[in-house]
mmCIF file of C-alpha atoms and ligand atoms in Angstrom:
data_model
loop_
_atom_site.group_PDB
_atom_site.id
_atom_site.type_symbol
_atom_site.label_atom_id
_atom_site.label_comp_id
_atom_site.label_asym_id
_atom_site.label_seq_id
_atom_site.Cartn_x
_atom_site.Cartn_y
_atom_site.Cartn_z
ATOM 1 C CA UNK O 43 -15.378 9.740 22.330
ATOM 2 C CA UNK O 44 -15.326 9.860 18.502
ATOM 3 C CA UNK O 45 -13.122 7.389 16.931
ATOM 4 C CA UNK O 46 -9.707 8.171 15.406
ATOM 5 C CA UNK O 47 -9.874 8.589 11.494
ATOM 6 C CA UNK O 48 -7.842 6.137 9.248
ATOM 7 C CA UNK O 49 -7.529 6.503 5.594
ATOM 8 C CA UNK O 50 -5.372 4.623 3.087
ATOM 9 C CA UNK O 51 -5.202 3.256 -0.349
ATOM 10 C CA UNK O 52 -3.524 1.111 -3.159
ATOM 11 C CA UNK O 53 -2.727 1.969 -6.727
ATOM 12 C CA UNK O 54 -4.498 -0.352 -9.222
ATOM 13 C CA UNK O 55 -1.449 -1.295 -11.139
ATOM 14 C CA UNK O 56 -2.112 -5.013 -11.377
ATOM 15 C CA UNK O 57 -2.860 -7.658 -8.882
ATOM 16 C CA UNK O 58 -2.108 -6.965 -5.046
ATOM 17 C CA UNK O 59 1.249 -8.698 -3.915
ATOM 18 C CA UNK O 60 2.478 -9.983 -0.688
ATOM 19 C CA UNK O 61 4.021 -6.562 0.116
ATOM 20 C CA UNK O 62 0.903 -4.752 -0.301
ATOM 21 C CA UNK O 63 -0.968 -7.349 1.759
ATOM 22 C CA UNK O 64 1.657 -7.075 4.823
ATOM 23 C CA UNK O 65 2.374 -3.659 4.567
ATOM 24 C CA UNK O 66 -1.168 -2.056 4.107
ATOM 25 C CA UNK O 67 -4.290 -4.504 3.324
ATOM 26 C CA UNK O 68 -3.765 -6.646 6.505
ATOM 27 C CA UNK O 69 -3.813 -3.675 8.565
ATOM 28 C CA UNK O 70 -6.840 -2.047 6.889
ATOM 29 C CA UNK O 71 -8.848 -5.323 8.018
ATOM 30 C CA UNK O 72 -7.626 -5.046 11.414
ATOM 31 C CA UNK O 73 -8.346 -1.506 11.762
ATOM 32 C CA UNK O 74 -12.121 -1.421 10.498
ATOM 33 C CA UNK O 75 -13.676 -2.214 13.873
ATOM 34 C CA UNK O 76 -11.549 -0.148 16.139
ATOM 35 C CA UNK O 77 -11.465 3.127 13.792
ATOM 36 C CA UNK O 78 -13.521 5.241 11.399
ATOM 37 C CA UNK O 79 -12.001 4.023 8.243
ATOM 38 C CA UNK O 80 -11.590 5.241 4.610
ATOM 39 C CA UNK O 81 -9.989 2.704 2.250
ATOM 40 C CA UNK O 82 -9.854 3.724 -1.433
ATOM 41 C CA UNK O 83 -8.595 2.309 -4.780
ATOM 42 C CA UNK O 84 -6.008 5.055 -5.926
ATOM 43 C CA UNK O 85 -7.286 5.050 -9.557
ATOM 44 C CA UNK O 86 -6.209 8.812 -10.198
ATOM 45 C CA UNK O 87 -2.606 7.926 -9.052
ATOM 46 C CA UNK O 88 -2.334 5.134 -11.537
ATOM 47 C CA UNK O 89 -2.555 7.524 -14.391
ATOM 48 C CA UNK O 90 0.874 8.658 -14.074
ATOM 49 C CA UNK O 91 1.827 5.334 -15.900
ATOM 50 C CA UNK O 92 -0.892 5.970 -18.869
ATOM 51 C CA UNK O 93 -3.072 2.789 -18.677
ATOM 52 C CA UNK O 94 -5.745 2.051 -21.308
ATOM 53 C CA UNK O 95 -9.089 2.715 -20.323
ATOM 54 C CA UNK O 96 -9.827 -0.876 -20.141
ATOM 55 C CA UNK O 97 -6.962 -1.683 -18.063
ATOM 56 C CA UNK O 98 -7.775 1.015 -15.761
ATOM 57 C CA UNK O 99 -11.291 -0.216 -15.175
ATOM 58 C CA UNK O 100 -10.264 -3.818 -14.941
ATOM 59 C CA UNK O 101 -7.427 -3.418 -12.591
ATOM 60 C CA UNK O 102 -9.522 -0.978 -10.256
ATOM 61 C CA UNK O 103 -12.306 -3.512 -10.154
ATOM 62 C CA UNK O 104 -9.783 -6.233 -9.403
ATOM 63 C CA UNK O 105 -8.427 -4.464 -6.320
ATOM 64 C CA UNK O 106 -11.782 -3.868 -5.109
ATOM 65 C CA UNK O 107 -12.373 -7.633 -5.226
ATOM 66 C CA UNK O 108 -9.044 -8.238 -3.463
ATOM 67 C CA UNK O 109 -10.008 -5.815 -0.653
ATOM 68 C CA UNK O 110 -13.217 -7.802 0.061
ATOM 69 C CA UNK O 111 -11.410 -11.127 -0.404
ATOM 70 C CA UNK O 112 -8.878 -9.975 2.316
ATOM 71 C CA UNK O 113 -11.764 -9.217 4.644
ATOM 72 C CA UNK O 114 -12.711 -5.567 4.278
ATOM 73 C CA UNK O 115 -16.395 -5.012 5.055
ATOM 74 C CA UNK O 116 -18.245 -2.201 3.243
ATOM 75 C CA UNK O 117 -20.649 -1.912 6.124
ATOM 76 C CA UNK O 118 -17.802 -1.221 8.690
ATOM 77 C CA UNK O 119 -15.325 0.591 6.610
ATOM 78 C CA UNK O 120 -15.880 3.069 3.793
ATOM 79 C CA UNK O 121 -14.603 1.517 0.794
ATOM 80 C CA UNK O 122 -14.424 3.616 -2.655
ATOM 81 C CA UNK O 123 -12.841 4.475 -5.854
ATOM 82 C CA UNK O 124 -10.576 7.685 -5.572
ATOM 83 C CA UNK O 125 -12.186 8.954 -8.712
ATOM 84 C CA UNK O 126 -15.423 8.881 -7.359
ATOM 85 C CA UNK O 127 -14.397 11.745 -4.899
ATOM 86 C CA UNK O 128 -13.839 15.059 -6.801
ATOM 87 C CA UNK O 129 -13.464 16.852 -3.699
ATOM 88 C CA UNK O 130 -9.940 15.290 -3.321
ATOM 89 C CA UNK O 131 -8.894 17.085 -6.618
ATOM 90 C CA UNK O 132 -9.934 20.389 -5.374
ATOM 91 C CA UNK O 133 -7.972 19.936 -2.188
ATOM 92 C CA UNK O 134 -5.129 18.652 -4.356
ATOM 93 C CA UNK O 135 -5.090 22.011 -6.434
ATOM 94 C CA UNK O 136 -5.082 23.987 -3.196
ATOM 95 C CA UNK O 137 -2.046 22.019 -1.780
ATOM 96 C CA UNK O 138 -0.337 22.466 -5.178
ATOM 97 C CA UNK O 139 -0.521 26.063 -4.713
ATOM 98 C CA UNK O 140 1.890 25.730 -1.513
ATOM 99 C CA UNK O 141 3.950 22.950 -2.682
ATOM 100 C CA UNK O 142 7.516 23.976 -4.120
ATOM 101 C CA UNK O 143 9.526 22.465 -6.885
ATOM 102 C CA UNK O 144 12.686 21.920 -4.744
ATOM 103 C CA UNK O 145 10.708 19.917 -2.096
ATOM 104 C CA UNK O 146 8.906 17.885 -4.809
ATOM 105 C CA UNK O 147 12.020 17.037 -6.878
ATOM 106 C CA UNK O 148 13.950 15.772 -3.747
ATOM 107 C CA UNK O 149 11.241 12.954 -2.925
ATOM 108 C CA UNK O 150 12.983 9.629 -3.159
ATOM 109 C CA UNK O 151 10.037 7.840 -4.970
ATOM 110 C CA UNK O 152 10.232 10.745 -7.775
ATOM 111 C CA UNK O 153 13.871 10.393 -8.181
ATOM 112 C CA UNK O 154 13.535 6.637 -8.649
ATOM 113 C CA UNK O 155 10.576 6.982 -11.171
ATOM 114 C CA UNK O 156 12.839 9.613 -13.206
ATOM 115 C CA UNK O 157 15.735 7.055 -13.150
ATOM 116 C CA UNK O 158 13.650 4.323 -14.111
ATOM 117 C CA UNK O 159 11.572 6.005 -16.909
ATOM 118 C CA UNK O 160 13.353 9.278 -17.767
ATOM 119 C CA UNK O 161 10.863 9.681 -20.962
ATOM 120 C CA UNK O 162 7.865 9.990 -18.809
ATOM 121 C CA UNK O 163 8.633 12.599 -16.053
ATOM 122 C CA UNK O 164 5.041 14.139 -15.848
ATOM 123 C CA UNK O 165 3.725 16.660 -13.636
ATOM 124 C CA UNK O 166 1.333 14.250 -12.099
ATOM 125 C CA UNK O 167 4.540 12.220 -10.948
ATOM 126 C CA UNK O 168 6.055 15.485 -9.454
ATOM 127 C CA UNK O 169 2.991 16.314 -7.514
ATOM 128 C CA UNK O 170 2.013 12.768 -6.442
ATOM 129 C CA UNK O 171 2.764 13.754 -2.704
ATOM 130 C CA UNK O 172 0.267 16.609 -2.951
ATOM 131 C CA UNK O 173 -2.390 14.251 -4.396
ATOM 132 C CA UNK O 174 -1.708 11.776 -1.617
ATOM 133 C CA UNK O 175 -1.809 14.535 1.025
ATOM 134 C CA UNK O 176 -5.416 15.443 -0.363
ATOM 135 C CA UNK O 177 -6.665 11.769 -0.191
ATOM 136 C CA UNK O 178 -5.655 11.427 3.582
ATOM 137 C CA UNK O 179 -6.491 15.090 4.687
ATOM 138 C CA UNK O 180 -9.806 15.180 2.802
ATOM 139 C CA UNK O 181 -11.151 12.952 5.625
ATOM 140 C CA UNK O 182 -8.876 14.673 8.136
ATOM 141 C CA UNK O 183 -7.451 11.094 8.930
ATOM 142 C CA UNK O 184 -4.816 10.974 11.747
ATOM 143 C CA UNK O 185 -3.719 7.357 10.891
ATOM 144 C CA UNK O 186 -2.449 5.946 7.875
ATOM 145 C CA UNK O 187 -1.779 2.255 7.495
ATOM 146 C CA UNK O 188 1.093 2.043 4.823
ATOM 147 C CA UNK O 189 4.452 0.291 4.211
ATOM 148 C CA UNK O 190 7.849 1.701 4.954
ATOM 149 C CA UNK O 191 8.240 2.935 1.523
ATOM 150 C CA UNK O 192 5.416 5.476 1.933
ATOM 151 C CA UNK O 193 7.285 7.067 5.041
ATOM 152 C CA UNK O 194 8.529 10.199 3.118
ATOM 153 C CA UNK O 195 5.103 10.750 1.605
ATOM 154 C CA UNK O 196 3.574 10.969 5.188
ATOM 155 C CA UNK O 197 6.099 13.294 6.211
ATOM 156 C CA UNK O 198 5.186 15.664 3.201
ATOM 157 C CA UNK O 199 1.584 15.235 4.098
ATOM 158 C CA UNK O 200 2.398 16.495 7.592
ATOM 159 C CA UNK O 201 4.235 19.375 5.902
ATOM 160 C CA UNK O 202 1.421 20.408 3.474
ATOM 161 C CA UNK O 203 -1.158 20.204 6.590
ATOM 162 C CA UNK O 204 0.860 22.311 8.801
ATOM 163 C CA UNK O 205 1.761 24.725 6.139
ATOM 164 C CA UNK O 206 -2.037 25.242 5.297
ATOM 165 C CA UNK O 207 -2.798 25.675 8.944
ATOM 166 C CA UNK O 208 -0.157 28.379 9.566
ATOM 167 C CA UNK O 209 -1.112 30.351 6.115
ATOM 168 C CA UNK O 210 -4.730 30.728 7.291
ATOM 169 C CA UNK O 211 -4.117 30.641 11.008
ATOM 170 C CA UNK O 212 -6.589 27.954 11.508
ATOM 171 C CA UNK O 213 -6.308 24.398 12.812
ATOM 172 C CA UNK O 214 -8.115 22.846 9.828
ATOM 173 C CA UNK O 215 -5.945 19.674 9.431
ATOM 174 C CA UNK O 216 -4.480 17.062 11.876
ATOM 175 C CA UNK O 217 -0.826 15.852 11.279
ATOM 176 C CA UNK O 218 -1.310 12.313 10.251
ATOM 177 C CA UNK O 219 1.119 9.519 10.998
ATOM 178 C CA UNK O 220 2.127 6.170 9.269
ATOM 179 C CA UNK O 221 0.558 3.331 11.064
ATOM 180 C CA UNK O 222 1.526 -0.371 11.654
ATOM 181 C CA UNK O 223 0.343 -2.603 14.562
ATOM 182 C CA UNK O 224 3.995 -3.475 15.298
ATOM 183 C CA UNK O 225 6.627 -1.184 16.246
ATOM 184 C CA UNK O 226 8.069 -0.574 12.814
ATOM 185 C CA UNK O 227 6.729 -0.121 9.242
ATOM 186 C CA UNK O 228 7.101 -3.138 7.041
ATOM 187 C CA UNK O 229 9.125 -3.764 4.104
ATOM 188 C CA UNK O 230 8.711 -7.168 2.419
ATOM 189 C CA UNK O 231 11.794 -8.134 0.044
ATOM 190 C CA UNK O 232 11.785 -9.138 -3.372
ATOM 191 C CA UNK O 233 12.771 -12.570 -4.387
ATOM 192 C CA UNK O 234 15.634 -11.466 -6.489
ATOM 193 C CA UNK O 235 17.774 -10.678 -3.503
ATOM 194 C CA UNK O 236 17.551 -6.922 -3.263
ATOM 195 C CA UNK O 237 14.887 -4.362 -3.029
ATOM 196 C CA UNK O 238 11.324 -4.531 -2.072
ATOM 197 C CA UNK O 239 8.667 -6.787 -3.415
ATOM 198 C CA UNK O 240 6.688 -4.978 -6.182
ATOM 199 C CA UNK O 241 6.081 -4.412 -9.646
ATOM 200 C CA UNK O 242 9.409 -2.574 -10.313
ATOM 201 C CA UNK O 243 11.538 -5.633 -9.245
ATOM 202 C CA UNK O 244 9.512 -7.836 -11.927
ATOM 203 C CA UNK O 245 6.798 -10.392 -11.547
ATOM 204 C CA UNK O 246 9.116 -13.250 -11.061
ATOM 205 C CA UNK O 247 10.398 -11.588 -7.881
ATOM 206 C CA UNK O 248 6.866 -10.967 -6.579
ATOM 207 C CA UNK O 249 4.361 -13.213 -4.907
ATOM 208 C CA UNK O 250 0.903 -12.125 -6.148
ATOM 209 C CA UNK O 251 -2.368 -12.799 -3.971
ATOM 210 C CA UNK O 252 -3.702 -14.418 -7.226
ATOM 211 C CA UNK O 253 -0.787 -16.852 -7.784
ATOM 212 C CA UNK O 254 -1.448 -20.547 -8.072
ATOM 213 C CA UNK O 255 0.437 -22.852 -5.872
ATOM 214 C CA UNK O 256 2.401 -24.293 -8.821
ATOM 215 C CA UNK O 257 3.622 -20.716 -9.603
ATOM 216 C CA UNK O 258 4.549 -19.796 -5.988
ATOM 217 C CA UNK O 259 6.602 -22.958 -5.615
ATOM 218 C CA UNK O 260 8.339 -22.183 -8.858
ATOM 219 C CA UNK O 261 8.990 -18.500 -8.138
ATOM 220 C CA UNK O 262 10.385 -19.505 -4.391
ATOM 221 C CA UNK O 263 12.499 -22.207 -5.578
ATOM 222 C CA UNK O 264 14.237 -19.775 -8.066
ATOM 223 C CA UNK O 265 14.589 -17.215 -5.274
ATOM 224 C CA UNK O 266 18.153 -15.837 -5.029
ATOM 225 C CA UNK O 267 20.583 -17.517 -2.267
ATOM 226 C CA UNK O 268 24.256 -18.239 -2.210
ATOM 227 C CA UNK O 269 26.461 -21.439 -1.685
ATOM 228 C CA UNK O 270 25.974 -21.251 2.085
ATOM 229 C CA UNK O 271 27.782 -19.958 5.034
ATOM 230 C CA UNK O 272 31.348 -21.109 5.589
ATOM 231 C CA UNK O 273 31.938 -19.863 9.156
ATOM 232 C CA UNK O 274 29.599 -20.367 12.107
ATOM 233 C CA UNK O 275 27.258 -17.529 13.657
ATOM 234 C CA UNK O 276 27.967 -15.151 10.612
ATOM 235 C CA UNK O 277 25.681 -12.295 9.728
ATOM 236 C CA UNK O 278 23.540 -13.342 6.856
ATOM 237 C CA UNK O 279 23.904 -11.609 3.405
ATOM 238 C CA UNK O 280 21.033 -9.675 2.138
ATOM 239 C CA UNK O 281 19.509 -12.211 -0.205
ATOM 240 C CA UNK O 282 19.651 -14.755 2.643
ATOM 241 C CA UNK O 283 18.291 -12.331 5.117
ATOM 242 C CA UNK O 284 15.356 -11.775 2.708
ATOM 243 C CA UNK O 285 14.420 -15.548 2.724
ATOM 244 C CA UNK O 286 14.421 -15.404 6.508
ATOM 245 C CA UNK O 287 12.185 -12.274 6.457
ATOM 246 C CA UNK O 288 9.789 -13.936 4.128
ATOM 247 C CA UNK O 289 9.644 -16.938 6.198
ATOM 248 C CA UNK O 290 9.016 -14.926 9.384
ATOM 249 C CA UNK O 291 5.938 -13.649 7.717
ATOM 250 C CA UNK O 292 4.315 -16.926 6.521
ATOM 251 C CA UNK O 293 6.019 -19.748 8.660
ATOM 252 C CA UNK O 294 5.680 -20.789 12.363
ATOM 253 C CA UNK O 295 8.532 -19.411 14.846
ATOM 254 C CA UNK O 296 9.688 -22.951 15.488
ATOM 255 C CA UNK O 297 10.334 -23.295 11.563
ATOM 256 C CA UNK O 298 12.358 -20.032 11.366
ATOM 257 C CA UNK O 299 14.383 -20.857 14.540
ATOM 258 C CA UNK O 300 14.971 -24.397 13.012
ATOM 259 C CA UNK O 301 16.469 -23.086 9.700
ATOM 260 C CA UNK O 302 18.349 -19.985 11.646
ATOM 261 C CA UNK O 303 20.090 -22.745 13.805
ATOM 262 C CA UNK O 304 21.045 -24.773 10.863
ATOM 263 C CA UNK O 305 22.437 -21.524 9.142
ATOM 264 C CA UNK O 306 24.415 -20.605 12.382
ATOM 265 C CA UNK O 307 25.837 -24.035 12.394
ATOM 266 C CA UNK O 308 26.817 -23.871 8.663
ATOM 267 C CA UNK O 309 24.605 -26.939 7.907
ATOM 268 C CA UNK O 310 21.804 -25.221 6.128
ATOM 269 C CA UNK O 311 20.557 -26.488 2.576
ATOM 270 C CA UNK O 312 18.830 -23.631 0.898
ATOM 271 C CA UNK O 313 16.794 -26.125 -1.492
ATOM 272 C CA UNK O 314 15.088 -27.621 2.032
ATOM 273 C CA UNK O 315 14.550 -24.255 3.234
ATOM 274 C CA UNK O 316 12.926 -22.822 -0.022
ATOM 275 C CA UNK O 317 10.791 -25.854 -0.220
ATOM 276 C CA UNK O 318 9.453 -25.288 3.355
ATOM 277 C CA UNK O 319 9.067 -21.398 2.574
ATOM 278 C CA UNK O 320 7.093 -22.388 -0.713
ATOM 279 C CA UNK O 321 4.790 -24.839 1.311
ATOM 280 C CA UNK O 322 3.978 -22.150 4.036
ATOM 281 C CA UNK O 323 3.410 -19.393 1.350
ATOM 282 C CA UNK O 324 0.960 -21.604 -0.334
ATOM 283 C CA UNK O 325 -0.956 -22.168 3.024
ATOM 284 C CA UNK O 326 -0.829 -18.478 3.289
ATOM 285 C CA UNK O 327 -1.923 -17.277 -0.008
ATOM 286 C CA UNK O 328 -4.220 -20.033 -1.172
ATOM 287 C CA UNK O 329 -7.378 -18.976 0.900
ATOM 288 C CA UNK O 330 -6.921 -15.459 -0.356
ATOM 289 C CA UNK O 331 -6.715 -16.573 -3.791
ATOM 290 C CA UNK O 332 -9.657 -18.713 -3.382
ATOM 291 C CA UNK O 333 -11.965 -16.035 -2.060
ATOM 292 C CA UNK O 334 -10.773 -13.674 -4.767
ATOM 293 C CA UNK O 335 -12.180 -16.115 -7.388
ATOM 294 C CA UNK O 336 -15.465 -16.388 -5.369
ATOM 295 C CA UNK O 337 -16.095 -12.734 -4.956
ATOM 296 C CA UNK O 338 -15.197 -11.821 -8.709
ATOM 297 C CA UNK O 339 -18.374 -13.439 -10.198
ATOM 298 C CA UNK O 340 -20.800 -11.034 -8.378
ATOM 299 C CA UNK O 341 -21.163 -7.987 -10.501
ATOM 300 C CA UNK O 342 -24.208 -6.622 -8.990
ATOM 301 C CA UNK O 343 -22.876 -6.946 -5.579
ATOM 302 C CA UNK O 344 -19.893 -4.985 -6.523
ATOM 303 C CA UNK O 345 -21.876 -2.292 -7.974
ATOM 304 C CA UNK O 346 -23.667 -1.793 -4.683
ATOM 305 C CA UNK O 347 -20.540 -1.785 -2.806
ATOM 306 C CA UNK O 348 -18.991 0.979 -5.024
ATOM 307 C CA UNK O 349 -22.138 3.083 -4.701
ATOM 308 C CA UNK O 350 -22.390 2.794 -0.924
ATOM 309 C CA UNK O 351 -18.644 3.594 -0.530
ATOM 310 C CA UNK O 352 -19.037 6.621 -2.882
ATOM 311 C CA UNK O 353 -22.007 8.003 -0.809
ATOM 312 C CA UNK O 354 -20.231 7.476 2.725
ATOM 313 C CA UNK O 355 -16.965 8.990 1.412
ATOM 314 C CA UNK O 356 -18.628 12.021 -0.121
ATOM 315 C CA UNK O 357 -20.236 12.944 3.137
ATOM 316 C CA UNK O 358 -16.908 13.330 4.872
ATOM 317 C CA UNK O 359 -15.099 14.871 1.883
ATOM 318 C CA UNK O 360 -17.966 17.609 1.286
ATOM 319 C CA UNK O 361 -17.752 18.496 4.937
ATOM 320 C CA UNK O 362 -13.804 19.192 4.664
ATOM 321 C CA UNK O 363 -13.988 20.956 1.421
ATOM 322 C CA UNK O 364 -16.806 23.004 2.677
ATOM 323 C CA UNK O 365 -14.620 24.460 5.475
ATOM 324 C CA UNK O 366 -11.467 24.520 3.294
ATOM 325 C CA UNK O 367 -12.938 26.906 0.816
ATOM 326 C CA UNK O 368 -14.449 28.989 3.485
ATOM 327 C CA UNK O 369 -10.944 29.304 5.266
ATOM 328 C CA UNK O 370 -9.381 30.236 1.951
ATOM 329 C CA UNK O 371 -11.801 32.967 1.180
ATOM 330 C CA UNK O 372 -14.320 31.444 -1.249
ATOM 331 C CA UNK O 373 -17.373 32.830 0.568
ATOM 332 C CA UNK O 374 -19.460 33.639 -2.394
HETATM 333 P P1 TYM G 1671 1.333 1.523 -3.628
HETATM 334 O O1 TYM G 1671 0.068 1.084 -4.504
HETATM 335 O O2 TYM G 1671 2.723 1.305 -4.254
HETATM 336 O O3 TYM G 1671 1.351 0.234 -2.510
HETATM 337 C C1 TYM G 1671 0.274 -0.039 -1.816
HETATM 338 C C2 TYM G 1671 0.517 -0.035 -0.240
HETATM 339 O O4 TYM G 1671 1.332 -1.331 0.001
HETATM 340 C C3 TYM G 1671 2.669 -1.065 0.498
HETATM 341 N N1 TYM G 1671 3.613 -1.760 0.001
HETATM 342 C C4 TYM G 1671 4.770 -2.472 0.628
HETATM 343 N N2 TYM G 1671 4.732 -2.896 2.123
HETATM 344 C C5 TYM G 1671 5.532 -3.574 2.437
HETATM 345 N N3 TYM G 1671 6.630 -4.260 1.619
HETATM 346 C C6 TYM G 1671 6.505 -4.103 0.163
HETATM 347 N N4 TYM G 1671 7.427 -4.790 -0.432
HETATM 348 C C7 TYM G 1671 5.377 -3.183 -0.399
HETATM 349 N N5 TYM G 1671 5.190 -2.877 -1.562
HETATM 350 C C8 TYM G 1671 3.994 -2.088 -1.404
HETATM 351 C C9 TYM G 1671 2.854 0.363 0.315
HETATM 352 O O5 TYM G 1671 3.631 0.893 1.429
HETATM 353 C C10 TYM G 1671 1.352 1.093 0.341
HETATM 354 O O6 TYM G 1671 1.013 1.140 1.694
HETATM 355 N N6 TYM G 1671 1.122 6.230 -2.664
HETATM 356 C C11 TYM G 1671 0.487 4.931 -2.522
HETATM 357 C C12 TYM G 1671 -0.881 4.894 -2.627
HETATM 358 C C13 TYM G 1671 -1.765 5.838 -2.007
HETATM 359 C C14 TYM G 1671 -1.865 6.172 -0.678
HETATM 360 C C15 TYM G 1671 -2.684 7.318 -0.726
HETATM 361 C C16 TYM G 1671 -1.427 5.532 0.272
HETATM 362 C C17 TYM G 1671 -2.098 7.031 -2.773
HETATM 363 N N7 TYM G 1671 -2.781 7.783 -1.957
HETATM 364 C C18 TYM G 1671 -3.024 7.925 0.621
HETATM 365 C C19 TYM G 1671 -2.016 5.984 1.728
HETATM 366 C C20 TYM G 1671 -2.651 7.190 1.809
HETATM 367 C C21 TYM G 1671 1.281 3.856 -3.363
HETATM 368 O O7 TYM G 1671 1.737 3.992 -4.285
HETATM 369 O O8 TYM G 1671 1.179 2.705 -2.611
#
């Protein structure tokens, strides 16, 4: 039986953080034995924010290093730069012909970006979901490991795939699903009390895989909390629930239960809880940080990995685009 096809990517906008790791990268690593995997660095997507050439290159290279440090294996999975796959851009063009302004304008991530950056509402931002659909469908992937924030993009990918199939009366594309090993997609909260961990909540609210222990401790000790519960067994306010959510990621169940019990009895001291969380976070992040430092120095090995990934990804992409062109009517 052929293996299910998996595809996902991360934008190179800086170092990877705990949200990227728990929502995506950790699952990439777990999936590489069981499935036929394509993992890329989304260095076309990052152009929406207009990086300088040096930034674009350095950030993309850094993400590759972090993929490898987390345990992705270029022999078992296909690891490549999005910009090494021009077939994706051709498919993006085809999908754009059948993507409508209204549906693109309704996408939550687009509306967020418009609000955050009203002076940079470019067409690439608007058509972000069609490029993402092209990334996934160029390999006919059915499983897409992503965090909760990507759910709507996956829904649009299915819309574009189905629309294409209907339009040409052919079953060219599967309908991919967001994937997580647990039952729900993951959302890692920011340290500032609201929202998800990530660049938009600011660096102080984000734990990066490259953060040194002292930086992690400082960030966690400054995380938002409150003056503590005044009544027994009450639901937790958002910022406190977020601290517990982070603890559930990096601490043992006993530790979480211990602080949960203190909370329910109104005896919790957030300073103690944060100290414990910071130590467990350091234990979680430090091996990743060390591997990132090791891998980063071998340029020749990185070059080989990039070439191998490109070669493997293009075989799959060329087959899809050949079929798509034929179905559309390019038979010259
Ligand atoms: P990006 O680069 O913003 O994030 C990469 C991955 O990390 C996940 N993630 C999180 N998960 C849980 N909690 C968080 N706080 C958190 N922050 C980020 C994201 O859900 C994502 O899985 N559009 C994508 C990149 C992309 C892509 C694709 C993904 C481009 N083409 C095709 C899958 C398939 C993005 O911007 O993710």
